mmCIF file of C-alpha atoms and ligand atoms in Angstrom:
data_model
loop_
_atom_site.group_PDB
_atom_site.id
_atom_site.type_symbol
_atom_site.label_atom_id
_atom_site.label_comp_id
_atom_site.label_asym_id
_atom_site.label_seq_id
_atom_site.Cartn_x
_atom_site.Cartn_y
_atom_site.Cartn_z
ATOM 1 C CA UNK A 1 0.056 -0.100 -0.007
ATOM 2 C CA UNK A 2 1.309 3.479 -0.903
ATOM 3 C CA UNK A 3 1.609 6.126 1.831
ATOM 4 C CA UNK A 4 -1.704 7.998 2.394
ATOM 5 C CA UNK A 5 -2.674 10.718 4.814
ATOM 6 C CA UNK A 6 -3.733 9.675 8.381
ATOM 7 C CA UNK A 7 -7.005 10.942 9.884
ATOM 8 C CA UNK A 8 -6.132 12.242 13.325
ATOM 9 C CA UNK A 9 -8.617 11.945 16.284
ATOM 10 C CA UNK A 10 -8.397 11.375 20.058
ATOM 11 C CA UNK A 11 -7.523 7.669 19.395
ATOM 12 C CA UNK A 12 -4.409 8.632 17.514
ATOM 13 C CA UNK A 13 -3.037 10.407 20.554
ATOM 14 C CA UNK A 14 -0.697 13.358 20.043
ATOM 15 C CA UNK A 15 2.128 13.734 22.470
ATOM 16 C CA UNK A 16 3.269 16.520 24.890
ATOM 17 C CA UNK A 17 5.922 17.489 22.233
ATOM 18 C CA UNK A 18 3.686 17.295 19.114
ATOM 19 C CA UNK A 19 3.330 21.170 18.987
ATOM 20 C CA UNK A 20 7.082 21.403 18.765
ATOM 21 C CA UNK A 21 7.537 18.599 16.262
ATOM 22 C CA UNK A 22 4.843 20.181 14.048
ATOM 23 C CA UNK A 23 7.017 23.306 13.986
ATOM 24 C CA UNK A 24 9.786 21.606 12.245
ATOM 25 C CA UNK A 25 10.073 20.054 8.687
ATOM 26 C CA UNK A 26 8.290 16.811 9.822
ATOM 27 C CA UNK A 27 7.309 14.858 6.764
ATOM 28 C CA UNK A 28 5.622 11.663 8.129
ATOM 29 C CA UNK A 29 4.238 9.902 11.235
ATOM 30 C CA UNK A 30 3.353 6.358 11.972
ATOM 31 C CA UNK A 31 1.066 5.226 14.866
ATOM 32 C CA UNK A 32 2.630 3.242 17.684
ATOM 33 C CA UNK A 33 0.791 2.394 20.915
ATOM 34 C CA UNK A 34 -2.135 4.362 19.574
ATOM 35 C CA UNK A 35 0.093 7.504 19.484
ATOM 36 C CA UNK A 36 2.003 9.622 16.950
ATOM 37 C CA UNK A 37 5.555 8.635 16.155
ATOM 38 C CA UNK A 38 7.517 10.775 13.627
ATOM 39 C CA UNK A 39 9.228 8.644 10.997
ATOM 40 C CA UNK A 40 10.940 11.165 8.685
ATOM 41 C CA UNK A 41 12.080 14.822 8.630
ATOM 42 C CA UNK A 42 14.252 16.074 5.725
ATOM 43 C CA UNK A 43 14.579 12.530 4.165
ATOM 44 C CA UNK A 44 15.456 9.208 5.463
ATOM 45 C CA UNK A 45 18.946 9.628 4.008
ATOM 46 C CA UNK A 46 19.600 13.095 5.194
ATOM 47 C CA UNK A 47 18.186 12.176 8.554
ATOM 48 C CA UNK A 48 20.490 9.236 8.687
ATOM 49 C CA UNK A 49 23.784 11.100 7.984
ATOM 50 C CA UNK A 50 22.781 13.905 10.426
ATOM 51 C CA UNK A 51 22.104 11.329 13.166
ATOM 52 C CA UNK A 52 25.490 9.710 12.591
ATOM 53 C CA UNK A 53 27.407 13.070 12.662
ATOM 54 C CA UNK A 54 25.632 15.343 15.081
ATOM 55 C CA UNK A 55 22.791 15.085 17.645
ATOM 56 C CA UNK A 56 19.066 14.707 17.268
ATOM 57 C CA UNK A 57 16.110 15.132 19.711
ATOM 58 C CA UNK A 58 13.437 12.443 19.183
ATOM 59 C CA UNK A 59 9.903 12.476 20.449
ATOM 60 C CA UNK A 60 9.522 8.879 21.472
ATOM 61 C CA UNK A 61 6.608 9.486 23.838
ATOM 62 C CA UNK A 62 5.078 6.251 22.184
ATOM 63 C CA UNK A 63 7.545 4.256 24.234
ATOM 64 C CA UNK A 64 4.862 4.272 26.889
ATOM 65 C CA UNK A 65 5.642 3.177 30.447
ATOM 66 C CA UNK A 66 3.590 0.423 31.973
ATOM 67 C CA UNK A 67 4.175 0.980 35.621
ATOM 68 C CA UNK A 68 3.866 -1.899 38.008
ATOM 69 C CA UNK A 69 3.815 -1.082 41.709
ATOM 70 C CA UNK A 70 3.064 -2.870 44.821
ATOM 71 C CA UNK A 71 4.427 -5.839 47.002
ATOM 72 C CA UNK A 72 4.052 -8.332 44.104
ATOM 73 C CA UNK A 73 5.640 -6.154 41.510
ATOM 74 C CA UNK A 74 8.831 -8.166 41.117
ATOM 75 C CA UNK A 75 6.761 -11.385 40.903
ATOM 76 C CA UNK A 76 4.565 -9.933 38.110
ATOM 77 C CA UNK A 77 7.480 -8.709 36.029
ATOM 78 C CA UNK A 78 9.354 -11.988 36.468
ATOM 79 C CA UNK A 79 6.067 -13.873 35.361
ATOM 80 C CA UNK A 80 6.020 -11.804 32.214
ATOM 81 C CA UNK A 81 9.636 -12.154 31.108
ATOM 82 C CA UNK A 82 11.852 -15.327 30.822
ATOM 83 C CA UNK A 83 14.944 -12.923 31.491
ATOM 84 C CA UNK A 84 16.173 -13.242 35.082
ATOM 85 C CA UNK A 85 15.323 -9.819 36.748
ATOM 86 C CA UNK A 86 16.510 -10.783 40.212
ATOM 87 C CA UNK A 87 19.897 -9.264 39.939
ATOM 88 C CA UNK A 88 18.872 -5.967 38.457
ATOM 89 C CA UNK A 89 19.856 -2.822 40.444
ATOM 90 C CA UNK A 90 17.896 0.305 40.943
ATOM 91 C CA UNK A 91 18.126 2.594 37.991
ATOM 92 C CA UNK A 92 19.118 -0.297 35.592
ATOM 93 C CA UNK A 93 17.170 -1.094 32.456
ATOM 94 C CA UNK A 94 17.114 -4.710 31.096
ATOM 95 C CA UNK A 95 16.128 -5.447 27.526
ATOM 96 C CA UNK A 96 13.581 -8.059 28.299
ATOM 97 C CA UNK A 97 11.266 -9.946 25.987
ATOM 98 C CA UNK A 98 7.745 -10.625 27.384
ATOM 99 C CA UNK A 99 6.477 -14.014 26.385
ATOM 100 C CA UNK A 100 3.221 -15.883 26.835
ATOM 101 C CA UNK A 101 2.775 -19.537 27.872
ATOM 102 C CA UNK A 102 3.542 -20.810 24.431
ATOM 103 C CA UNK A 103 6.826 -18.817 24.314
ATOM 104 C CA UNK A 104 5.262 -16.286 21.825
ATOM 105 C CA UNK A 105 6.604 -12.732 22.137
ATOM 106 C CA UNK A 106 4.101 -10.342 23.535
ATOM 107 C CA UNK A 107 6.429 -7.342 23.488
ATOM 108 C CA UNK A 108 10.154 -6.548 23.735
ATOM 109 C CA UNK A 109 10.363 -3.615 26.329
ATOM 110 C CA UNK A 110 13.150 -2.258 28.437
ATOM 111 C CA UNK A 111 12.288 -3.245 31.991
ATOM 112 C CA UNK A 112 13.424 -0.547 34.333
ATOM 113 C CA UNK A 113 13.863 -1.132 38.059
ATOM 114 C CA UNK A 114 12.966 1.941 40.037
ATOM 115 C CA UNK A 115 12.676 0.026 43.363
ATOM 116 C CA UNK A 116 11.679 -3.393 44.724
ATOM 117 C CA UNK A 117 8.124 -2.084 44.511
ATOM 118 C CA UNK A 118 8.187 -0.283 41.298
ATOM 119 C CA UNK A 119 9.077 -1.359 37.668
ATOM 120 C CA UNK A 120 8.507 0.419 34.392
ATOM 121 C CA UNK A 121 8.121 -1.524 31.184
ATOM 122 C CA UNK A 122 9.147 0.817 28.445
ATOM 123 C CA UNK A 123 7.073 -0.879 25.752
ATOM 124 C CA UNK A 124 7.097 -1.459 22.019
ATOM 125 C CA UNK A 125 3.962 -1.505 20.098
ATOM 126 C CA UNK A 126 1.476 -3.802 21.715
ATOM 127 C CA UNK A 127 -1.043 -3.450 24.628
ATOM 128 C CA UNK A 128 1.100 -4.649 27.551
ATOM 129 C CA UNK A 129 -0.967 -2.751 30.111
ATOM 130 C CA UNK A 130 -3.868 -5.009 29.433
ATOM 131 C CA UNK A 131 -1.843 -8.202 29.459
ATOM 132 C CA UNK A 132 -0.282 -7.025 32.844
ATOM 133 C CA UNK A 133 -3.652 -6.382 34.287
ATOM 134 C CA UNK A 134 -5.031 -9.722 33.170
ATOM 135 C CA UNK A 135 -2.134 -11.608 34.616
ATOM 136 C CA UNK A 136 -2.444 -9.678 37.903
ATOM 137 C CA UNK A 137 -6.049 -10.547 38.142
ATOM 138 C CA UNK A 138 -5.659 -14.191 37.259
ATOM 139 C CA UNK A 139 -2.734 -14.817 39.683
ATOM 140 C CA UNK A 140 -4.284 -12.644 42.390
ATOM 141 C CA UNK A 141 -1.378 -10.417 42.743
ATOM 142 C CA UNK A 142 -1.087 -7.327 44.952
ATOM 143 C CA UNK A 143 -0.025 -4.780 42.270
ATOM 144 C CA UNK A 144 -1.232 -1.732 40.541
ATOM 145 C CA UNK A 145 -0.777 -1.519 36.828
ATOM 146 C CA UNK A 146 -1.006 2.007 35.291
ATOM 147 C CA UNK A 147 0.327 4.074 32.408
ATOM 148 C CA UNK A 148 1.682 7.219 34.054
ATOM 149 C CA UNK A 149 1.997 10.370 32.050
ATOM 150 C CA UNK A 150 5.673 9.869 31.131
ATOM 151 C CA UNK A 151 6.993 10.948 27.864
ATOM 152 C CA UNK A 152 10.471 9.840 26.820
ATOM 153 C CA UNK A 153 12.572 12.216 24.735
ATOM 154 C CA UNK A 154 15.598 10.620 23.206
ATOM 155 C CA UNK A 155 18.768 12.541 22.435
ATOM 156 C CA UNK A 156 20.815 10.452 20.015
ATOM 157 C CA UNK A 157 24.066 10.824 17.981
ATOM 158 C CA UNK A 158 27.798 11.259 18.754
ATOM 159 C CA UNK A 159 27.198 14.719 20.335
ATOM 160 C CA UNK A 160 24.373 13.555 22.539
ATOM 161 C CA UNK A 161 26.481 13.271 25.764
ATOM 162 C CA UNK A 162 27.772 16.916 25.298
ATOM 163 C CA UNK A 163 24.275 18.181 24.888
ATOM 164 C CA UNK A 164 22.643 16.262 27.766
ATOM 165 C CA UNK A 165 25.633 17.276 30.048
ATOM 166 C CA UNK A 166 24.695 20.937 29.210
ATOM 167 C CA UNK A 167 21.138 20.533 30.384
ATOM 168 C CA UNK A 168 21.401 18.015 33.272
ATOM 169 C CA UNK A 169 24.999 18.487 34.339
ATOM 170 C CA UNK A 170 28.232 16.720 33.967
ATOM 171 C CA UNK A 171 27.184 13.697 36.105
ATOM 172 C CA UNK A 172 25.438 12.242 33.108
ATOM 173 C CA UNK A 173 28.794 11.245 31.708
ATOM 174 C CA UNK A 174 29.163 8.585 34.513
ATOM 175 C CA UNK A 175 25.910 6.873 33.506
ATOM 176 C CA UNK A 176 26.629 3.444 32.030
ATOM 177 C CA UNK A 177 24.857 1.800 29.108
ATOM 178 C CA UNK A 178 21.267 0.762 30.164
ATOM 179 C CA UNK A 179 21.599 2.497 33.420
ATOM 180 C CA UNK A 180 20.150 5.807 34.512
ATOM 181 C CA UNK A 181 19.489 8.124 37.415
ATOM 182 C CA UNK A 182 17.044 10.714 38.664
ATOM 183 C CA UNK A 183 18.128 14.214 37.785
ATOM 184 C CA UNK A 184 16.744 17.648 38.161
ATOM 185 C CA UNK A 185 15.156 19.756 35.367
ATOM 186 C CA UNK A 186 13.597 23.000 36.496
ATOM 187 C CA UNK A 187 12.850 21.538 39.930
ATOM 188 C CA UNK A 188 11.462 18.222 38.768
ATOM 189 C CA UNK A 189 13.449 14.952 39.214
ATOM 190 C CA UNK A 190 13.121 12.738 36.130
ATOM 191 C CA UNK A 191 14.833 9.502 35.098
ATOM 192 C CA UNK A 192 17.672 9.960 32.633
ATOM 193 C CA UNK A 193 19.272 6.870 31.132
ATOM 194 C CA UNK A 194 21.948 5.989 28.612
ATOM 195 C CA UNK A 195 19.814 4.131 25.977
ATOM 196 C CA UNK A 196 17.964 4.696 22.762
ATOM 197 C CA UNK A 197 16.871 2.979 19.706
ATOM 198 C CA UNK A 198 20.069 3.684 17.641
ATOM 199 C CA UNK A 199 23.669 2.533 17.908
ATOM 200 C CA UNK A 200 24.970 6.079 17.686
ATOM 201 C CA UNK A 201 24.922 6.612 21.376
ATOM 202 C CA UNK A 202 22.808 8.826 23.544
ATOM 203 C CA UNK A 203 20.279 9.250 26.375
ATOM 204 C CA UNK A 204 16.613 8.938 26.922
ATOM 205 C CA UNK A 205 14.990 11.578 29.229
ATOM 206 C CA UNK A 206 11.741 10.246 30.834
ATOM 207 C CA UNK A 207 9.799 13.506 31.273
ATOM 208 C CA UNK A 208 7.224 12.995 34.045
ATOM 209 C CA UNK A 209 5.758 16.444 34.109
ATOM 210 C CA UNK A 210 3.930 17.396 30.942
ATOM 211 C CA UNK A 211 4.072 21.072 31.860
ATOM 212 C CA UNK A 212 7.873 21.018 31.330
ATOM 213 C CA UNK A 213 7.740 19.462 27.834
ATOM 214 C CA UNK A 214 8.038 22.668 25.864
ATOM 215 C CA UNK A 215 10.735 23.950 28.298
ATOM 216 C CA UNK A 216 12.794 20.736 27.951
ATOM 217 C CA UNK A 217 12.469 20.626 24.180
ATOM 218 C CA UNK A 218 13.466 24.348 23.859
ATOM 219 C CA UNK A 219 16.400 24.127 26.177
ATOM 220 C CA UNK A 220 17.839 21.167 24.262
ATOM 221 C CA UNK A 221 17.609 23.115 21.021
ATOM 222 C CA UNK A 222 18.911 26.420 22.558
ATOM 223 C CA UNK A 223 21.979 24.701 24.160
ATOM 224 C CA UNK A 224 22.637 22.632 21.146
ATOM 225 C CA UNK A 225 22.648 25.209 18.446
ATOM 226 C CA UNK A 226 26.512 24.916 18.008
ATOM 227 C CA UNK A 227 26.219 21.047 18.041
ATOM 228 C CA UNK A 228 23.883 21.366 15.052
ATOM 229 C CA UNK A 229 20.961 19.690 16.912
ATOM 230 C CA UNK A 230 17.791 19.028 15.123
ATOM 231 C CA UNK A 231 14.689 17.126 15.446
ATOM 232 C CA UNK A 232 14.796 13.483 14.366
ATOM 233 C CA UNK A 233 13.259 10.018 15.025
ATOM 234 C CA UNK A 234 14.197 6.322 15.013
ATOM 235 C CA UNK A 235 15.765 6.035 11.572
ATOM 236 C CA UNK A 236 14.988 3.012 9.243
ATOM 237 C CA UNK A 237 18.486 3.011 7.764
ATOM 238 C CA UNK A 238 20.414 3.226 10.943
ATOM 239 C CA UNK A 239 18.231 0.702 12.817
ATOM 240 C CA UNK A 240 18.714 -1.877 10.004
ATOM 241 C CA UNK A 241 22.458 -1.419 9.769
ATOM 242 C CA UNK A 242 22.546 -1.835 13.632
ATOM 243 C CA UNK A 243 20.373 -4.823 13.647
ATOM 244 C CA UNK A 244 17.738 -3.493 16.037
ATOM 245 C CA UNK A 245 14.377 -5.274 15.838
ATOM 246 C CA UNK A 246 10.959 -3.638 15.441
ATOM 247 C CA UNK A 247 8.106 -5.355 17.230
ATOM 248 C CA UNK A 248 5.124 -5.710 14.800
ATOM 249 C CA UNK A 249 7.501 -5.634 11.866
ATOM 250 C CA UNK A 250 10.118 -8.254 12.448
ATOM 251 C CA UNK A 251 8.542 -10.109 15.356
ATOM 252 C CA UNK A 252 5.147 -10.695 16.742
ATOM 253 C CA UNK A 253 3.367 -13.130 19.189
ATOM 254 C CA UNK A 254 3.748 -15.962 16.646
ATOM 255 C CA UNK A 255 7.564 -15.939 17.148
ATOM 256 C CA UNK A 256 9.545 -17.208 20.032
ATOM 257 C CA UNK A 257 12.749 -15.511 21.198
ATOM 258 C CA UNK A 258 15.082 -18.315 19.680
ATOM 259 C CA UNK A 259 13.847 -17.494 16.157
ATOM 260 C CA UNK A 260 14.579 -13.874 16.626
ATOM 261 C CA UNK A 261 18.046 -14.223 18.039
ATOM 262 C CA UNK A 262 17.003 -13.079 21.523
ATOM 263 C CA UNK A 263 18.354 -16.210 23.248
ATOM 264 C CA UNK A 264 20.996 -14.160 25.169
ATOM 265 C CA UNK A 265 18.244 -12.415 27.077
ATOM 266 C CA UNK A 266 16.731 -15.595 28.389
ATOM 267 C CA UNK A 267 17.914 -17.755 31.314
ATOM 268 C CA UNK A 268 16.579 -21.298 30.660
ATOM 269 C CA UNK A 269 18.317 -22.740 33.738
ATOM 270 C CA UNK A 270 17.349 -19.947 36.105
ATOM 271 C CA UNK A 271 15.360 -20.835 39.178
ATOM 272 C CA UNK A 272 12.717 -18.294 38.403
ATOM 273 C CA UNK A 273 8.930 -18.309 38.171
ATOM 274 C CA UNK A 274 8.248 -17.185 34.606
ATOM 275 C CA UNK A 275 5.128 -17.948 32.640
ATOM 276 C CA UNK A 276 6.983 -18.895 29.391
ATOM 277 C CA UNK A 277 9.997 -20.828 30.695
ATOM 278 C CA UNK A 278 8.436 -24.353 30.517
ATOM 279 C CA UNK A 279 7.524 -23.737 26.853
ATOM 280 C CA UNK A 280 10.772 -22.085 26.107
ATOM 281 C CA UNK A 281 12.712 -25.025 27.603
ATOM 282 C CA UNK A 282 10.854 -27.430 25.388
ATOM 283 C CA UNK A 283 11.409 -25.236 22.265
ATOM 284 C CA UNK A 284 15.081 -24.622 22.732
ATOM 285 C CA UNK A 285 17.249 -25.761 19.763
ATOM 286 C CA UNK A 286 14.153 -26.845 17.782
ATOM 287 C CA UNK A 287 13.188 -23.710 15.912
ATOM 288 C CA UNK A 288 11.892 -24.161 12.384
ATOM 289 C CA UNK A 289 12.661 -20.670 11.266
ATOM 290 C CA UNK A 290 15.197 -17.856 11.956
ATOM 291 C CA UNK A 291 15.421 -14.152 11.513
ATOM 292 C CA UNK A 292 18.446 -13.453 9.373
ATOM 293 C CA UNK A 293 20.031 -10.539 7.457
ATOM 294 C CA UNK A 294 20.108 -10.461 3.703
ATOM 295 C CA UNK A 295 22.523 -8.182 1.706
ATOM 296 C CA UNK A 296 22.067 -7.190 -1.967
ATOM 297 C CA UNK A 297 24.496 -5.158 -4.127
ATOM 298 C CA UNK A 298 21.818 -3.177 -5.745
ATOM 299 C CA UNK A 299 18.501 -1.464 -4.683
ATOM 300 C CA UNK A 300 15.618 -3.925 -4.414
ATOM 301 C CA UNK A 301 11.918 -3.540 -4.789
ATOM 302 C CA UNK A 302 10.266 -5.943 -2.339
ATOM 303 C CA UNK A 303 6.598 -5.601 -3.601
ATOM 304 C CA UNK A 304 6.264 -9.277 -2.839
ATOM 305 C CA UNK A 305 7.825 -9.885 0.489
ATOM 306 C CA UNK A 306 7.780 -13.649 0.263
ATOM 307 C CA UNK A 307 11.088 -15.407 -0.581
ATOM 308 C CA UNK A 308 10.698 -18.520 -2.734
ATOM 309 C CA UNK A 309 13.050 -21.293 -3.990
ATOM 310 C CA UNK A 310 12.031 -23.847 -6.659
ATOM 311 C CA UNK A 311 8.408 -22.524 -6.409
ATOM 312 C CA UNK A 312 8.352 -23.145 -2.768
ATOM 313 C CA UNK A 313 7.990 -20.294 -0.114
ATOM 314 C CA UNK A 314 11.053 -20.447 2.102
ATOM 315 C CA UNK A 315 10.824 -17.166 3.832
ATOM 316 C CA UNK A 316 9.564 -13.629 4.140
ATOM 317 C CA UNK A 317 11.263 -10.197 4.183
ATOM 318 C CA UNK A 318 10.150 -8.286 7.381
ATOM 319 C CA UNK A 319 12.080 -4.992 7.011
ATOM 320 C CA UNK A 320 14.331 -3.695 4.165
ATOM 321 C CA UNK A 321 16.120 -0.406 3.130
ATOM 322 C CA UNK A 322 18.918 0.884 0.974
ATOM 323 C CA UNK A 323 22.027 1.715 3.066
ATOM 324 C CA UNK A 324 23.736 4.893 1.524
ATOM 325 C CA UNK A 325 26.860 4.254 3.551
ATOM 326 C CA UNK A 326 27.503 0.683 2.416
ATOM 327 C CA UNK A 327 25.764 1.031 -0.936
ATOM 328 C CA UNK A 328 23.885 -2.183 -0.222
ATOM 329 C CA UNK A 329 20.207 -3.103 0.042
ATOM 330 C CA UNK A 330 19.713 -4.566 3.568
ATOM 331 C CA UNK A 331 16.859 -6.653 4.734
ATOM 332 C CA UNK A 332 15.754 -8.805 7.703
ATOM 333 C CA UNK A 333 13.996 -11.864 6.759
ATOM 334 C CA UNK A 334 12.288 -14.725 8.667
ATOM 335 C CA UNK A 335 13.661 -17.807 6.861
ATOM 336 C CA UNK A 336 12.855 -21.461 7.179
ATOM 337 C CA UNK A 337 15.659 -23.298 9.070
ATOM 338 C CA UNK A 338 15.773 -26.208 6.523
ATOM 339 C CA UNK A 339 16.557 -23.749 3.704
ATOM 340 C CA UNK A 340 19.170 -22.022 5.800
ATOM 341 C CA UNK A 341 20.829 -25.329 6.630
ATOM 342 C CA UNK A 342 21.334 -26.006 2.852
ATOM 343 C CA UNK A 343 21.852 -22.565 1.334
ATOM 344 C CA UNK A 344 23.841 -19.374 2.094
ATOM 345 C CA UNK A 345 22.313 -17.215 -0.699
ATOM 346 C CA UNK A 346 18.907 -16.422 -2.072
ATOM 347 C CA UNK A 347 17.703 -15.119 -5.399
ATOM 348 C CA UNK A 348 14.893 -12.485 -5.683
ATOM 349 C CA UNK A 349 13.697 -11.275 -9.124
ATOM 350 C CA UNK A 350 17.006 -12.649 -10.516
ATOM 351 C CA UNK A 351 19.199 -10.847 -8.059
ATOM 352 C CA UNK A 352 21.354 -12.851 -5.696
ATOM 353 C CA UNK A 353 21.506 -11.795 -2.100
ATOM 354 C CA UNK A 354 23.767 -13.320 0.634
ATOM 355 C CA UNK A 355 22.322 -14.529 4.002
ATOM 356 C CA UNK A 356 24.028 -13.512 7.164
ATOM 357 C CA UNK A 357 23.580 -13.432 10.885
ATOM 358 C CA UNK A 358 22.059 -10.447 12.823
ATOM 359 C CA UNK A 359 23.291 -8.031 13.765
ATOM 360 C CA UNK A 360 25.197 -7.445 10.442
ATOM 361 C CA UNK A 361 28.956 -7.672 11.045
ATOM 362 C CA UNK A 362 31.165 -4.760 9.680
ATOM 363 C CA UNK A 363 32.913 -7.373 7.645
ATOM 364 C CA UNK A 364 29.859 -8.413 5.488
ATOM 365 C CA UNK A 365 28.763 -4.739 5.138
ATOM 366 C CA UNK A 366 32.034 -3.441 3.780
ATOM 367 C CA UNK A 367 32.284 -3.449 -0.117
HETATM 368 N N1 LIG B 1 13.924 2.840 24.463
HETATM 369 C C1 LIG B 1 12.837 2.876 25.324
HETATM 370 N N2 LIG B 1 11.826 2.230 25.125
HETATM 371 C C2 LIG B 1 11.678 1.395 24.045
HETATM 372 C C3 LIG B 1 12.726 1.364 23.069
HETATM 373 C C4 LIG B 1 13.891 2.166 23.300
HETATM 374 N N3 LIG B 1 10.574 0.652 23.869
HETATM 375 C C5 LIG B 1 10.264 0.209 22.540
HETATM 376 C C6 LIG B 1 11.522 -0.521 21.872
HETATM 377 N N4 LIG B 1 12.646 0.662 22.006
HETATM 378 C C7 LIG B 1 11.871 -1.670 22.649
HETATM 379 N N5 LIG B 1 12.775 -2.437 21.876
HETATM 380 C C8 LIG B 1 14.153 -2.298 22.064
HETATM 381 C C9 LIG B 1 14.978 -3.081 21.263
HETATM 382 C C10 LIG B 1 16.355 -2.952 21.293
HETATM 383 C C11 LIG B 1 16.920 -2.178 22.235
HETATM 384 C C12 LIG B 1 16.126 -1.482 23.048
HETATM 385 C C13 LIG B 1 14.815 -1.423 23.026
HETATM 386 C C14 LIG B 1 18.398 -2.093 22.345
HETATM 387 N N6 LIG B 1 19.117 -3.113 22.273
HETATM 388 C C15 LIG B 1 20.514 -3.233 22.273
HETATM 389 C C16 LIG B 1 21.020 -4.231 21.270
HETATM 390 O O1 LIG B 1 20.197 -4.859 20.646
HETATM 391 O O2 LIG B 1 22.232 -4.164 20.928
HETATM 392 C C17 LIG B 1 21.129 -3.520 23.665
HETATM 393 C C18 LIG B 1 20.326 -4.649 24.451
HETATM 394 C C19 LIG B 1 21.047 -5.052 25.629
HETATM 395 O O3 LIG B 1 22.315 -5.443 25.535
HETATM 396 O O4 LIG B 1 20.426 -5.200 26.713
HETATM 397 O O5 LIG B 1 18.902 -0.983 22.762
HETATM 398 O O6 LIG B 1 14.776 2.219 22.546
HETATM 399 N N7 LIG B 1 13.029 3.620 26.505
#
C-alpha cells in the first residue's frame, strides 16, 4: 500500500511534544501504541547522515511506560519475562522480551527497576498494560498496573552526551549503558538513562511532568545550537544497519525468542517463576525458522515480501532499506531453518543476495 494521509482523532493520541515537532520540517508519522511517532524529517537519507554526525532530539513518547507497583511487582514482572530480573539494580534497564505460555513474544520492552516495589516496562507497540492487568487478576497479585504520564525524549548521536551534560549536568557522563538516574530539570526530578533505539549513542529523558515538555525541548535546542541539533526520529536506515528489531514488523506473538536471536536475554536454567519458561525449555534448539540478514548489491523492490526457491516459499522479508553508507540493500527476513541449513544465498527477481547473521557484522557490510 502506498503512503496515504492519516486521519487524526483522540484515538491517535498526540504527544506533549507534538506542537514542537509540528513546527519543524516533519514529513511523516506512524502510529505506535495508539500514538503519533515521527518517521521522517528532511529525508530518510539526510536524517541518517545527520544522526551519525551530530545530535538529534526524538519525540519517542510512544515508548509508553507500563508502571507496576506494589508488593508483588517483582513477581509479576518475572512472570512476564523469561529474562532473570533478580539481579537488576535500582536505575538499571534490562532489554527483556515478554512471552506468553507458548513462548510467543508479547512485546520486547526495556524493563526498568525503580525500586523493589516499582518497575516500568518501556514498551514497544502492543497493549502490555492489558496483558499485565489480566495476569495480575488471574494470579491474584497485589499490584497496581498503570500508564503514568511519562513521555520519553531521546537525544541520540555522537554529540548527545555533550548536549545532555549541558542540560542535566556533568554527572550524566558517568551513567553506564542501560543504566540511569534521577536528575533535576527546573525543579522536577526525572529518570535519565543511557539508552535509545540507535547505535549512535545517547540518552533518554523520561519526562514525568507534561508542563515542562516545551521547556525541555526548547532548552535542548537552545543549548545544542552549535552542535547542530535538530529534530529526528528512529531512523529506518540506521536501525537496520544496527540490527535493532521492530516489534510488529520483524517479530510478533507468533515468534519465539530463539527464532529472533533473542536467546541471550533468556535464562533457561534460572530458578525463576516465569510464565513462558516451561514452553521455552521445550522449544530450545528446535526452531523451524530464523530471523536473518540479507544483503544485496543493488536496490531492491520488495513488492512481494515472500522469498521462494524452486516454487516453494522459504521465507519472508520483514524490513528492508537501502544503505547509502555501504551501498547495499539490507533486509531482515524470517527464513525456514531447513533452507538455511542448505543454502547461504537467495535469489529474488533474478538478483542474488547473501544470507548472514544479525546483527550485520562490519565485515559483511564493507564492499
Ligand atoms: N527505548 C525505550 N523504550 C523502548 C525502546 C527504546 N521501547 C520500545 C522499543 N525501543 C523496545 N525495543 C528495544 C529493542 C532494542 C533495544 C532497546 C529497545 C536495544 N538493544 C541493544 C542491542 O540490541 O544491541 C542492547 C540490548 C542489551 O544489551 O540489553 O537497545 O529504545 N526507552
